Amino acid sequence: MRLFLDTSVLLAASGSAAGASREIFRRASANGWVLISTPYVLEEVLRNLSGLPTQASAEWARLRPALLVMDDVLTLDRPAVFHAAKDRPVLFSALAWADVLLTLDRSDFGALMGNSFYGLVVLKPGACLERERAAGQFK
């Protein structure tokens, strides 16, 4: 399964060892998950790391190599109504490269949360873990 991790998930994983975002990183290899992001998202992470405790930067440096970085996708070849212009590159890139978009950003992705966008499933990390466990796919 190809999982696209947005800025909110990467910051949460960097900032806390106890949350579902970090658990995605812990379980990725055993479950055959490919963790994907893009330069746009990585730049957002770097801009926002200073707002987290100092240890988050060290954790980010440790987690970053686990990501497959794909090109940003800025346009779509089909109709799309998505109000959050700043997050269009996230949504469009996730659609191009992944099966699931993981986000904690309810303000911009709330209407899509738990649903899909042209087949791309949009979930919070915890919901993804629960879904995999319920399907018997969890290792």
PDB file of C-alpha atoms in Angstrom, residues 20-131:
ATOM      1  CA  ALA A  20      -0.582   7.004  15.328  1.00  0.00           C
ATOM      2  CA  SER A  21       1.517   9.128  12.976  1.00  0.00           C
ATOM      3  CA  ARG A  22       4.722   7.693  14.457  1.00  0.00           C
ATOM      4  CA  GLU A  23       3.173   4.218  14.472  1.00  0.00           C
ATOM      5  CA  ILE A  24       2.765   4.466  10.698  1.00  0.00           C
ATOM      6  CA  PHE A  25       6.546   4.833  10.441  1.00  0.00           C
ATOM      7  CA  ARG A  26       7.144   1.979  12.905  1.00  0.00           C
ATOM      8  CA  ARG A  27       4.925  -0.469  11.034  1.00  0.00           C
ATOM      9  CA  ALA A  28       5.632   0.550   7.431  1.00  0.00           C
ATOM     10  CA  SER A  29       8.399  -1.916   6.669  1.00  0.00           C
ATOM     11  CA  ALA A  30       6.736  -4.963   8.256  1.00  0.00           C
ATOM     12  CA  ASN A  31       3.497  -4.228   6.403  1.00  0.00           C
ATOM     13  CA  GLY A  32       5.065  -3.410   3.043  1.00  0.00           C
ATOM     14  CA  TRP A  33       3.812   0.170   3.107  1.00  0.00           C
ATOM     15  CA  VAL A  34       5.570   2.753   0.969  1.00  0.00           C
ATOM     16  CA  LEU A  35       5.609   6.139   2.693  1.00  0.00           C
ATOM     17  CA  ILE A  36       5.417   8.930   0.134  1.00  0.00           C
ATOM     18  CA  SER A  37       5.683  12.696   0.232  1.00  0.00           C
ATOM     19  CA  THR A  38       6.763  15.538  -2.069  1.00  0.00           C
ATOM     20  CA  PRO A  39       9.134  18.520  -1.957  1.00  0.00           C
ATOM     21  CA  TYR A  40       6.172  20.855  -1.311  1.00  0.00           C
ATOM     22  CA  VAL A  41       5.262  18.932   1.855  1.00  0.00           C
ATOM     23  CA  LEU A  42       8.875  18.598   3.001  1.00  0.00           C
ATOM     24  CA  GLU A  43       9.336  22.376   2.709  1.00  0.00           C
ATOM     25  CA  GLU A  44       6.223  22.905   4.838  1.00  0.00           C
ATOM     26  CA  VAL A  45       7.610  20.539   7.465  1.00  0.00           C
ATOM     27  CA  LEU A  46      10.893  22.443   7.612  1.00  0.00           C
ATOM     28  CA  ARG A  47       9.037  25.775   7.929  1.00  0.00           C
ATOM     29  CA  ASN A  48       6.949  24.466  10.840  1.00  0.00           C
ATOM     30  CA  LEU A  49       9.440  22.378  12.831  1.00  0.00           C
ATOM     31  CA  SER A  50      10.534  25.396  14.848  1.00  0.00           C
ATOM     32  CA  GLY A  51       7.088  25.469  16.459  1.00  0.00           C
ATOM     33  CA  LEU A  52       7.686  22.041  18.015  1.00  0.00           C
ATOM     34  CA  PRO A  53       9.966  21.013  20.887  1.00  0.00           C
ATOM     35  CA  THR A  54      13.700  20.887  20.021  1.00  0.00           C
ATOM     36  CA  GLN A  55      13.733  17.075  19.937  1.00  0.00           C
ATOM     37  CA  ALA A  56      11.295  17.115  16.989  1.00  0.00           C
ATOM     38  CA  SER A  57      14.040  18.266  14.625  1.00  0.00           C
ATOM     39  CA  ALA A  58      16.210  15.307  15.601  1.00  0.00           C
ATOM     40  CA  GLU A  59      13.259  12.955  15.165  1.00  0.00           C
ATOM     41  CA  TRP A  60      12.473  14.476  11.765  1.00  0.00           C
ATOM     42  CA  ALA A  61      16.076  13.840  10.681  1.00  0.00           C
ATOM     43  CA  ARG A  62      15.667  10.200  11.772  1.00  0.00           C
ATOM     44  CA  LEU A  63      12.263   9.716  10.076  1.00  0.00           C
ATOM     45  CA  ARG A  64      12.950  11.586   6.817  1.00  0.00           C
ATOM     46  CA  PRO A  65      14.970   8.782   5.102  1.00  0.00           C
ATOM     47  CA  ALA A  66      11.939   6.457   5.332  1.00  0.00           C
ATOM     48  CA  LEU A  67      10.056   8.651   2.835  1.00  0.00           C
ATOM     49  CA  LEU A  68       9.990   8.137  -0.901  1.00  0.00           C
ATOM     50  CA  VAL A  69       9.955  11.675  -2.302  1.00  0.00           C
ATOM     51  CA  MET A  70       7.995  12.011  -5.529  1.00  0.00           C
ATOM     52  CA  ASP A  71       7.448  15.037  -7.747  1.00  0.00           C
ATOM     53  CA  ASP A  72       4.816  17.593  -6.853  1.00  0.00           C
ATOM     54  CA  VAL A  73       1.673  17.439  -8.990  1.00  0.00           C
ATOM     55  CA  LEU A  74       0.141  20.879  -9.423  1.00  0.00           C
ATOM     56  CA  THR A  75      -2.633  20.271 -11.954  1.00  0.00           C
ATOM     57  CA  LEU A  76      -5.203  17.581 -12.549  1.00  0.00           C
ATOM     58  CA  ASP A  77      -6.627  16.262 -15.807  1.00  0.00           C
ATOM     59  CA  ARG A  78     -10.151  16.012 -14.375  1.00  0.00           C
ATOM     60  CA  PRO A  79     -12.591  18.343 -12.656  1.00  0.00           C
ATOM     61  CA  ALA A  80     -11.786  19.120  -9.041  1.00  0.00           C
ATOM     62  CA  VAL A  81     -13.475  21.445  -6.594  1.00  0.00           C
ATOM     63  CA  PHE A  82     -11.236  21.794  -3.572  1.00  0.00           C
ATOM     64  CA  HIS A  83     -11.372  25.077  -1.684  1.00  0.00           C
ATOM     65  CA  ALA A  84      -7.957  24.924   0.019  1.00  0.00           C
ATOM     66  CA  ALA A  85      -5.663  26.259  -2.702  1.00  0.00           C
ATOM     67  CA  LYS A  86      -2.559  25.801  -0.557  1.00  0.00           C
ATOM     68  CA  ASP A  87      -3.348  22.094  -0.169  1.00  0.00           C
ATOM     69  CA  ARG A  88      -4.177  21.331  -3.799  1.00  0.00           C
ATOM     70  CA  PRO A  89      -0.586  20.182  -4.429  1.00  0.00           C
ATOM     71  CA  VAL A  90      -0.970  17.760  -1.515  1.00  0.00           C
ATOM     72  CA  LEU A  91      -4.255  16.332  -2.761  1.00  0.00           C
ATOM     73  CA  PHE A  92      -3.210  16.171  -6.417  1.00  0.00           C
ATOM     74  CA  SER A  93       0.189  14.643  -5.598  1.00  0.00           C
ATOM     75  CA  ALA A  94      -1.382  12.063  -3.314  1.00  0.00           C
ATOM     76  CA  LEU A  95      -3.828  11.143  -6.072  1.00  0.00           C
ATOM     77  CA  ALA A  96      -0.951  10.719  -8.542  1.00  0.00           C
ATOM     78  CA  TRP A  97       1.360   8.669  -6.305  1.00  0.00           C
ATOM     79  CA  ALA A  98      -0.577   6.919  -3.529  1.00  0.00           C
ATOM     80  CA  ASP A  99      -3.513   4.742  -2.554  1.00  0.00           C
ATOM     81  CA  VAL A 100      -4.231   6.618   0.683  1.00  0.00           C
ATOM     82  CA  LEU A 101      -3.695  10.211   1.803  1.00  0.00           C
ATOM     83  CA  LEU A 102      -2.963  10.418   5.525  1.00  0.00           C
ATOM     84  CA  THR A 103      -3.716  13.775   7.101  1.00  0.00           C
ATOM     85  CA  LEU A 104      -4.671  15.314  10.431  1.00  0.00           C
ATOM     86  CA  ASP A 105      -5.788  18.546   8.759  1.00  0.00           C
ATOM     87  CA  ARG A 106      -9.545  18.603   9.368  1.00  0.00           C
ATOM     88  CA  SER A 107      -9.899  22.240   8.390  1.00  0.00           C
ATOM     89  CA  ASP A 108      -8.800  21.642   4.795  1.00  0.00           C
ATOM     90  CA  PHE A 109      -9.453  17.922   4.273  1.00  0.00           C
ATOM     91  CA  GLY A 110     -12.410  17.439   6.637  1.00  0.00           C
ATOM     92  CA  ALA A 111     -15.001  16.986   3.873  1.00  0.00           C
ATOM     93  CA  LEU A 112     -12.857  14.243   2.334  1.00  0.00           C
ATOM     94  CA  MET A 113     -11.906  12.535   5.608  1.00  0.00           C
ATOM     95  CA  GLY A 114     -13.069   8.928   5.597  1.00  0.00           C
ATOM     96  CA  ASN A 115     -14.116   9.261   1.955  1.00  0.00           C
ATOM     97  CA  SER A 116     -12.291   9.184  -1.324  1.00  0.00           C
ATOM     98  CA  PHE A 117     -11.271  11.584  -4.068  1.00  0.00           C
ATOM     99  CA  TYR A 118     -11.215   9.841  -7.466  1.00  0.00           C
ATOM    100  CA  GLY A 119     -10.409   6.587  -5.652  1.00  0.00           C
ATOM    101  CA  LEU A 120      -7.814   8.092  -3.297  1.00  0.00           C
ATOM    102  CA  VAL A 121      -8.850   7.254   0.261  1.00  0.00           C
ATOM    103  CA  VAL A 122      -8.351  10.104   2.755  1.00  0.00           C
ATOM    104  CA  LEU A 123      -7.829   9.027   6.376  1.00  0.00           C
ATOM    105  CA  LYS A 124      -6.273  10.048   9.657  1.00  0.00           C
ATOM    106  CA  PRO A 125      -3.325   7.823  10.600  1.00  0.00           C
ATOM    107  CA  GLY A 126      -5.250   6.193  13.451  1.00  0.00           C
ATOM    108  CA  ALA A 127      -8.162   5.352  11.158  1.00  0.00           C
ATOM    109  CA  CYS A 128      -5.744   3.827   8.661  1.00  0.00           C
ATOM    110  CA  LEU A 129      -4.211   1.619  11.355  1.00  0.00           C
ATOM    111  CA  GLU A 130      -7.687   0.563  12.533  1.00  0.00           C
ATOM    112  CA  ARG A 131      -8.767  -0.203   8.965  1.00  0.00           C
TER     113      ARG A 131
END
